[in-house]
Amino acid sequence: MTCSATTRVALWATLLACLLNSGCTGTRYIPSQGQLASPTPPPQALKGFDGNARVELNLPGGYASPDDRAYPTQRANEDIQNWFADSGDDLTVAVRNENIKDSGWLSMLPYILTLGILPTWLTTEGETVMEVKSGDEVLFQNREPVAYRSALSMLLPSAYLLGSPGTGQYQVMADDQLNRHKQALQQYIQSQQKDYETAVSAGTVQAYRQYLQDNPESFFRMETLRRLSELAPATHALPFHRDNVALDNAYIVYLPDEYDIWFLGPQDMKVYDVLRLSREEDETLLASRIRAANQPYKVFNGDEIALLKEGGLSPGLIAAMIDASANPTSVKPAAVAPTVTSATSGAASPGTPSPAEVTAQPGMADIAAQCAKRYAAMKACDQVPSFGANVCRSQVKKKYSHIACELIQ
């Protein structure tokens, strides 16, 4: 008899608990400073990147269903993905909750005493954190306070007095939080742009070079290099470009196409390596090393020879590179650029072309030069801090889009 009574009490308690937790729920977002942030478009500067979203806004606590509380994550993911030109790995926008805590548990007492007529509610407070990242490097971070109230009642829809049902308020919360983060990111970029335009207002070579030296982590670093390249003199421009590369390796991205020949040659003995070594080694010995290596550069035409001479290469070293390129006993066409030409050769035909075929196809050497320059430019981009590195990589991919280069790098 005792067991039966105990069982009935347990069943009634379980039933009551189920009823008390199966009523209507309402949620209300509590905006920071009492009002919603104005709708804000994503920063236009991000349209220059490929990116992805990594959002975890599934809000803990509250009485709403798990699907409703997961809605902000879905909403934010869809919004952020539209900030970029396309899906990719240039940048990642990560949004998450931190320091979340609940209050209001004491409201459960009148809820139980009135059998669910009066609502019980929880107020959840914390902050959302947005980070713009390149790989593991955080380029920008912003924090915004977040709060919402979730109510539950059973016999009457009194929970709706404290909030609305469904995902409506979660959508409001997601949009408001993203607008606040976008505003902060926009202000960050605009503050740099104002300083940038002031610093380079003179529009001179010296103004741009000084800005690069004073602002190594500027969002506008690559824009500065691009503008600088546009100031190149019409003739005898190589010293100008060489000084800019010495100032910032990422300038390689904006070198005119005719300078691609400086990136031809085997690893550690490319044309620009030969120029550097010519200042340290005896010219006759260096020319002998080039011929002995027996690895092709290119049979340079008259304009290219003039450009190499302008850069400081002697006729003897240019002749050695031509000899290495025209020698029919060369046995390793892949040596033009070990990480480049092997894939280029494979893309050209199923078999491996002979050295004579390599020299008979000037286009192949041009492709090798472009791929070598692309590789050098990507390495230079790795040294550019902050957003500039991603702008740099994006420019490199657009400029050097030959399929062979894409396959091997």
Coordinates of N, CA and C in Angstrom, one line a residue, residues 21-148:
N21 N 6.5 22.5 -17.7 CA 7.6 22.7 -18.7 C 7.1 22.6 -20.2
S22 N 5.8 22.5 -20.3 CA 5.3 22.2 -21.7 C 4.3 23.4 -22.1
G23 N 4.4 24.5 -21.5 CA 3.6 25.6 -21.8 C 4.1 26.5 -23.0
C24 N 3.6 27.7 -23.1 CA 4.0 28.6 -24.1 C 5.3 29.4 -23.7
T25 N 6.1 29.7 -24.6 CA 7.4 30.4 -24.3 C 7.4 31.7 -25.1
G26 N 8.0 32.7 -24.6 CA 8.3 33.9 -25.3 C 9.7 34.4 -25.0
T27 N 10.3 35.1 -26.0 CA 11.6 35.6 -25.9 C 11.6 37.1 -26.3
R28 N 12.4 37.9 -25.5 CA 12.6 39.3 -25.9 C 14.1 39.7 -25.8
Y29 N 14.5 40.2 -26.9 CA 15.9 40.7 -27.0 C 16.0 42.1 -26.3
I30 N 17.0 42.3 -25.6 CA 17.2 43.5 -24.8 C 18.4 44.2 -25.5
P31 N 18.2 45.2 -26.4 CA 19.3 45.8 -27.1 C 20.2 46.7 -26.2
S32 N 21.4 46.7 -26.5 CA 22.3 47.6 -25.7 C 21.9 49.1 -25.9
Q33 N 22.0 49.8 -24.8 CA 21.6 51.2 -24.8 C 20.2 51.4 -25.1
G34 N 19.4 50.4 -25.0 CA 17.9 50.5 -25.1 C 17.4 50.7 -26.5
Q35 N 18.2 50.6 -27.5 CA 17.7 50.8 -28.9 C 18.5 49.9 -29.8
L36 N 17.9 49.5 -30.9 CA 18.6 48.7 -31.9 C 19.6 49.6 -32.7
A37 N 20.7 48.9 -33.1 CA 21.7 49.6 -34.0 C 21.0 49.8 -35.4
S38 N 21.4 50.9 -36.1 CA 20.9 51.1 -37.4 C 21.4 50.1 -38.4
P39 N 20.6 49.7 -39.4 CA 21.1 48.7 -40.4 C 22.4 49.2 -41.0
T40 N 23.4 48.3 -41.2 CA 24.7 48.7 -41.7 C 25.1 47.7 -42.7
P41 N 25.5 48.1 -43.9 CA 26.1 47.2 -44.9 C 27.4 46.7 -44.5
P42 N 27.9 45.6 -45.0 CA 29.2 45.1 -44.7 C 30.2 46.0 -45.3
P43 N 31.4 46.1 -44.7 CA 32.5 46.9 -45.2 C 32.8 46.5 -46.7
Q44 N 32.8 47.5 -47.6 CA 33.0 47.3 -49.0 C 34.4 46.7 -49.2
A45 N 35.4 47.0 -48.3 CA 36.7 46.5 -48.5 C 36.8 45.0 -48.5
L46 N 35.9 44.3 -47.8 CA 35.9 42.9 -47.7 C 35.5 42.2 -49.0
K47 N 34.9 43.0 -49.9 CA 34.5 42.4 -51.2 C 35.8 42.0 -52.0
G48 N 36.9 42.5 -51.6 CA 38.2 42.1 -52.3 C 38.7 40.8 -51.9
F49 N 38.0 40.1 -50.9 CA 38.6 38.9 -50.4 C 37.6 37.7 -50.7
D50 N 38.1 36.5 -50.6 CA 37.3 35.3 -50.5 C 37.4 34.9 -49.0
G51 N 36.3 34.6 -48.4 CA 36.2 34.3 -47.0 C 35.2 33.3 -46.6
N52 N 35.1 33.1 -45.3 CA 34.1 32.2 -44.7 C 33.7 32.6 -43.3
A53 N 32.6 32.1 -42.9 CA 32.1 32.5 -41.6 C 32.2 31.3 -40.6
R54 N 32.5 31.6 -39.4 CA 32.6 30.6 -38.3 C 31.8 31.1 -37.1
V55 N 30.5 30.8 -37.0 CA 29.7 31.4 -36.1 C 29.1 30.4 -35.1
E56 N 29.2 30.7 -33.8 CA 28.6 29.9 -32.7 C 27.8 30.8 -31.8
L57 N 26.6 31.1 -32.2 CA 25.7 32.0 -31.4 C 24.6 31.2 -30.8
N58 N 24.7 29.9 -30.7 CA 23.6 29.1 -30.0 C 23.6 29.5 -28.6
L59 N 22.5 30.2 -28.2 CA 22.5 30.8 -26.9 C 22.1 29.8 -25.8
P60 N 22.9 29.7 -24.8 CA 22.5 28.8 -23.7 C 21.4 29.5 -22.8
G61 N 20.8 28.6 -22.0 CA 19.8 29.2 -21.0 C 18.5 29.5 -21.7
G62 N 17.6 29.9 -20.9 CA 16.3 30.3 -21.5 C 15.3 29.1 -21.7
Y63 N 14.1 29.4 -22.0 CA 13.1 28.4 -22.1 C 12.7 28.0 -23.6
A64 N 13.2 28.8 -24.5 CA 12.9 28.5 -25.9 C 13.5 27.2 -26.3
S65 N 13.0 26.6 -27.5 CA 13.4 25.4 -28.0 C 14.9 25.5 -28.5
P66 N 15.6 24.4 -28.5 CA 17.0 24.4 -29.0 C 17.0 24.9 -30.5
D67 N 16.0 24.6 -31.3 CA 16.0 25.1 -32.7 C 15.9 26.6 -32.7
D68 N 15.1 27.2 -31.8 CA 14.9 28.6 -31.8 C 16.2 29.3 -31.3
R69 N 16.9 28.7 -30.3 CA 18.1 29.3 -29.8 C 19.3 29.1 -30.8
A70 N 19.2 28.1 -31.7 CA 20.2 28.0 -32.7 C 20.1 28.9 -33.9
Y71 N 18.9 29.5 -34.0 CA 18.6 30.4 -35.1 C 19.6 31.5 -35.4
P72 N 20.1 32.2 -34.3 CA 21.1 33.3 -34.5 C 22.3 32.8 -35.3
T73 N 22.8 31.6 -35.0 CA 23.9 31.0 -35.7 C 23.7 30.9 -37.2
Q74 N 22.5 30.3 -37.5 CA 22.2 30.2 -38.9 C 22.0 31.6 -39.6
R75 N 21.4 32.5 -39.0 CA 21.2 33.8 -39.5 C 22.5 34.5 -39.8
A76 N 23.4 34.5 -38.8 CA 24.7 35.2 -38.9 C 25.6 34.6 -39.9
N77 N 25.6 33.2 -40.0 CA 26.4 32.6 -41.0 C 26.0 33.0 -42.4
E78 N 24.7 33.0 -42.7 CA 24.2 33.4 -44.0 C 24.6 34.9 -44.3
D79 N 24.5 35.7 -43.3 CA 24.8 37.2 -43.5 C 26.3 37.3 -43.8
I80 N 27.1 36.8 -43.0 CA 28.5 37.0 -43.1 C 29.1 36.5 -44.4
Q81 N 28.6 35.3 -44.9 CA 29.1 34.8 -46.1 C 28.9 35.7 -47.3
N82 N 27.9 36.6 -47.2 CA 27.7 37.6 -48.3 C 28.6 38.8 -48.2
W83 N 29.4 38.9 -47.2 CA 30.4 40.0 -47.0 C 31.5 39.9 -48.0
F84 N 31.8 38.7 -48.5 CA 33.0 38.4 -49.3 C 32.6 38.2 -50.8
A85 N 33.7 38.3 -51.6 CA 33.5 38.1 -53.1 C 33.1 36.7 -53.4
D86 N 33.6 35.8 -52.6 CA 33.3 34.3 -52.8 C 33.8 33.6 -51.6
S87 N 33.4 32.3 -51.5 CA 33.8 31.5 -50.4 C 35.3 31.1 -50.6
G88 N 36.1 31.2 -49.5 CA 37.5 30.9 -49.6 C 38.2 31.0 -48.3
D89 N 39.5 31.0 -48.3 CA 40.3 31.0 -47.1 C 41.1 32.3 -46.8
D90 N 40.8 33.4 -47.6 CA 41.6 34.6 -47.4 C 41.4 35.1 -46.0
L91 N 40.1 35.2 -45.6 CA 39.7 35.7 -44.3 C 38.6 34.8 -43.7
T92 N 38.6 34.8 -42.3 CA 37.6 34.1 -41.6 C 37.0 35.1 -40.6
V93 N 35.6 35.2 -40.6 CA 34.9 36.0 -39.6 C 34.3 35.1 -38.6
A94 N 34.8 35.1 -37.4 CA 34.4 34.2 -36.3 C 33.6 35.0 -35.3
V95 N 32.4 34.5 -34.9 CA 31.5 35.2 -33.9 C 31.2 34.1 -32.9
R96 N 31.3 34.5 -31.6 CA 31.0 33.5 -30.6 C 30.4 34.3 -29.3
N97 N 29.8 33.5 -28.4 CA 29.4 34.1 -27.1 C 30.5 33.9 -26.1
E98 N 30.5 34.8 -25.1 CA 31.4 34.7 -24.0 C 30.8 35.3 -22.8
N99 N 31.2 34.8 -21.6 CA 30.8 35.3 -20.3 C 29.3 35.3 -20.1
I100 N 28.6 34.2 -20.6 CA 27.2 34.1 -20.5 C 26.8 33.7 -19.1
K101 N 25.8 34.4 -18.5 CA 25.2 34.0 -17.2 C 23.7 34.3 -17.2
D102 N 23.0 33.5 -16.4 CA 21.5 33.6 -16.3 C 21.2 34.1 -14.9
S103 N 20.1 34.9 -14.9 CA 19.5 35.3 -13.6 C 18.0 35.3 -13.7
G104 N 17.3 35.2 -12.6 CA 15.8 35.2 -12.5 C 15.2 33.9 -12.1
W105 N 16.1 33.0 -11.6 CA 15.5 31.7 -11.2 C 14.5 31.8 -10.1
L106 N 14.5 32.8 -9.3 CA 13.5 32.9 -8.2 C 12.1 33.1 -8.8
S107 N 11.9 33.5 -10.1 CA 10.6 33.6 -10.6 C 9.9 32.2 -10.8
M108 N 10.7 31.1 -10.6 CA 10.2 29.8 -10.7 C 9.2 29.5 -9.5
L109 N 9.4 30.2 -8.4 CA 8.5 29.9 -7.2 C 7.1 30.3 -7.5
P110 N 6.8 31.6 -7.9 CA 5.4 31.9 -8.2 C 4.8 31.1 -9.3
Y111 N 5.7 30.7 -10.3 CA 5.2 29.9 -11.4 C 4.7 28.5 -10.9
I112 N 5.4 27.9 -9.9 CA 5.0 26.6 -9.4 C 3.7 26.8 -8.5
L113 N 3.7 27.8 -7.7 CA 2.6 28.0 -6.8 C 1.3 28.3 -7.5
T114 N 1.4 28.9 -8.7 CA 0.2 29.2 -9.5 C -0.1 28.2 -10.6
L115 N 0.7 27.1 -10.5 CA 0.5 26.0 -11.5 C 0.7 26.5 -12.9
G116 N 1.7 27.4 -13.1 CA 2.0 27.9 -14.4 C 1.2 29.0 -15.0
I117 N 0.3 29.6 -14.1 CA -0.4 30.7 -14.6 C 0.5 31.9 -14.8
L118 N 1.2 32.2 -13.7 CA 2.2 33.3 -13.8 C 3.5 32.7 -14.5
P119 N 4.1 33.6 -15.3 CA 5.3 33.1 -16.0 C 6.5 33.0 -15.1
T120 N 7.4 32.2 -15.5 CA 8.8 32.2 -15.0 C 9.7 32.6 -16.1
W121 N 10.8 33.3 -15.7 CA 11.6 33.9 -16.8 C 13.1 33.8 -16.4
L122 N 13.9 33.8 -17.4 CA 15.4 33.9 -17.2 C 15.9 35.1 -18.0
T123 N 16.8 35.9 -17.4 CA 17.5 36.9 -18.2 C 18.9 36.4 -18.4
T124 N 19.3 36.3 -19.7 CA 20.6 35.8 -20.1 C 21.4 37.0 -20.5
E125 N 22.6 37.2 -19.9 CA 23.5 38.3 -20.3 C 24.9 37.8 -20.6
G126 N 25.6 38.5 -21.4 CA 26.9 38.2 -21.8 C 27.4 39.1 -22.8
E127 N 28.2 38.6 -23.7 CA 28.7 39.4 -24.8 C 29.0 38.6 -26.0
T128 N 28.9 39.1 -27.2 CA 29.3 38.4 -28.4 C 30.6 39.0 -28.9
V129 N 31.5 38.2 -29.4 CA 32.8 38.6 -29.8 C 33.0 38.3 -31.3
M130 N 33.3 39.3 -32.1 CA 33.6 39.0 -33.5 C 35.1 39.2 -33.8
E131 N 35.7 38.3 -34.5 CA 37.1 38.4 -34.9 C 37.2 38.2 -36.4
V132 N 38.0 39.0 -37.0 CA 38.4 38.8 -38.4 C 39.8 38.2 -38.4
K133 N 40.0 37.0 -39.0 CA 41.2 36.3 -38.8 C 41.8 35.9 -40.2
S134 N 43.1 35.9 -40.3 CA 43.8 35.4 -41.4 C 44.6 34.2 -40.9
G135 N 44.1 33.0 -41.2 CA 44.7 31.8 -40.5 C 44.4 31.8 -39.1
D136 N 45.4 31.8 -38.3 CA 45.3 31.9 -36.8 C 45.5 33.3 -36.3
E137 N 45.9 34.2 -37.2 CA 46.2 35.6 -36.8 C 44.9 36.4 -36.7
V138 N 44.7 37.0 -35.5 CA 43.5 37.9 -35.4 C 43.9 39.3 -35.9
L139 N 43.2 39.7 -36.9 CA 43.4 41.0 -37.5 C 42.6 42.1 -36.9
F140 N 41.4 41.7 -36.4 CA 40.5 42.7 -35.8 C 39.6 42.0 -34.8
Q141 N 39.3 42.6 -33.7 CA 38.3 42.0 -32.7 C 37.4 43.1 -32.1
N142 N 36.2 42.7 -31.9 CA 35.2 43.6 -31.4 C 34.3 42.9 -30.4
R143 N 33.9 43.5 -29.3 CA 33.0 42.9 -28.3 C 31.8 43.7 -28.1
E144 N 30.6 43.1 -28.1 CA 29.3 43.8 -27.9 C 28.5 43.1 -26.8
P145 N 27.9 43.9 -25.9 CA 27.1 43.2 -24.8 C 25.8 42.7 -25.5
V146 N 25.3 41.6 -24.9 CA 24.1 40.9 -25.4 C 23.3 40.5 -24.3
A147 N 21.9 40.6 -24.4 CA 21.0 40.2 -23.3 C 19.7 39.9 -23.9
Y148 N 19.0 38.8 -23.4 CA 17.7 38.5 -23.8 C 16.9 37.9 -22.6

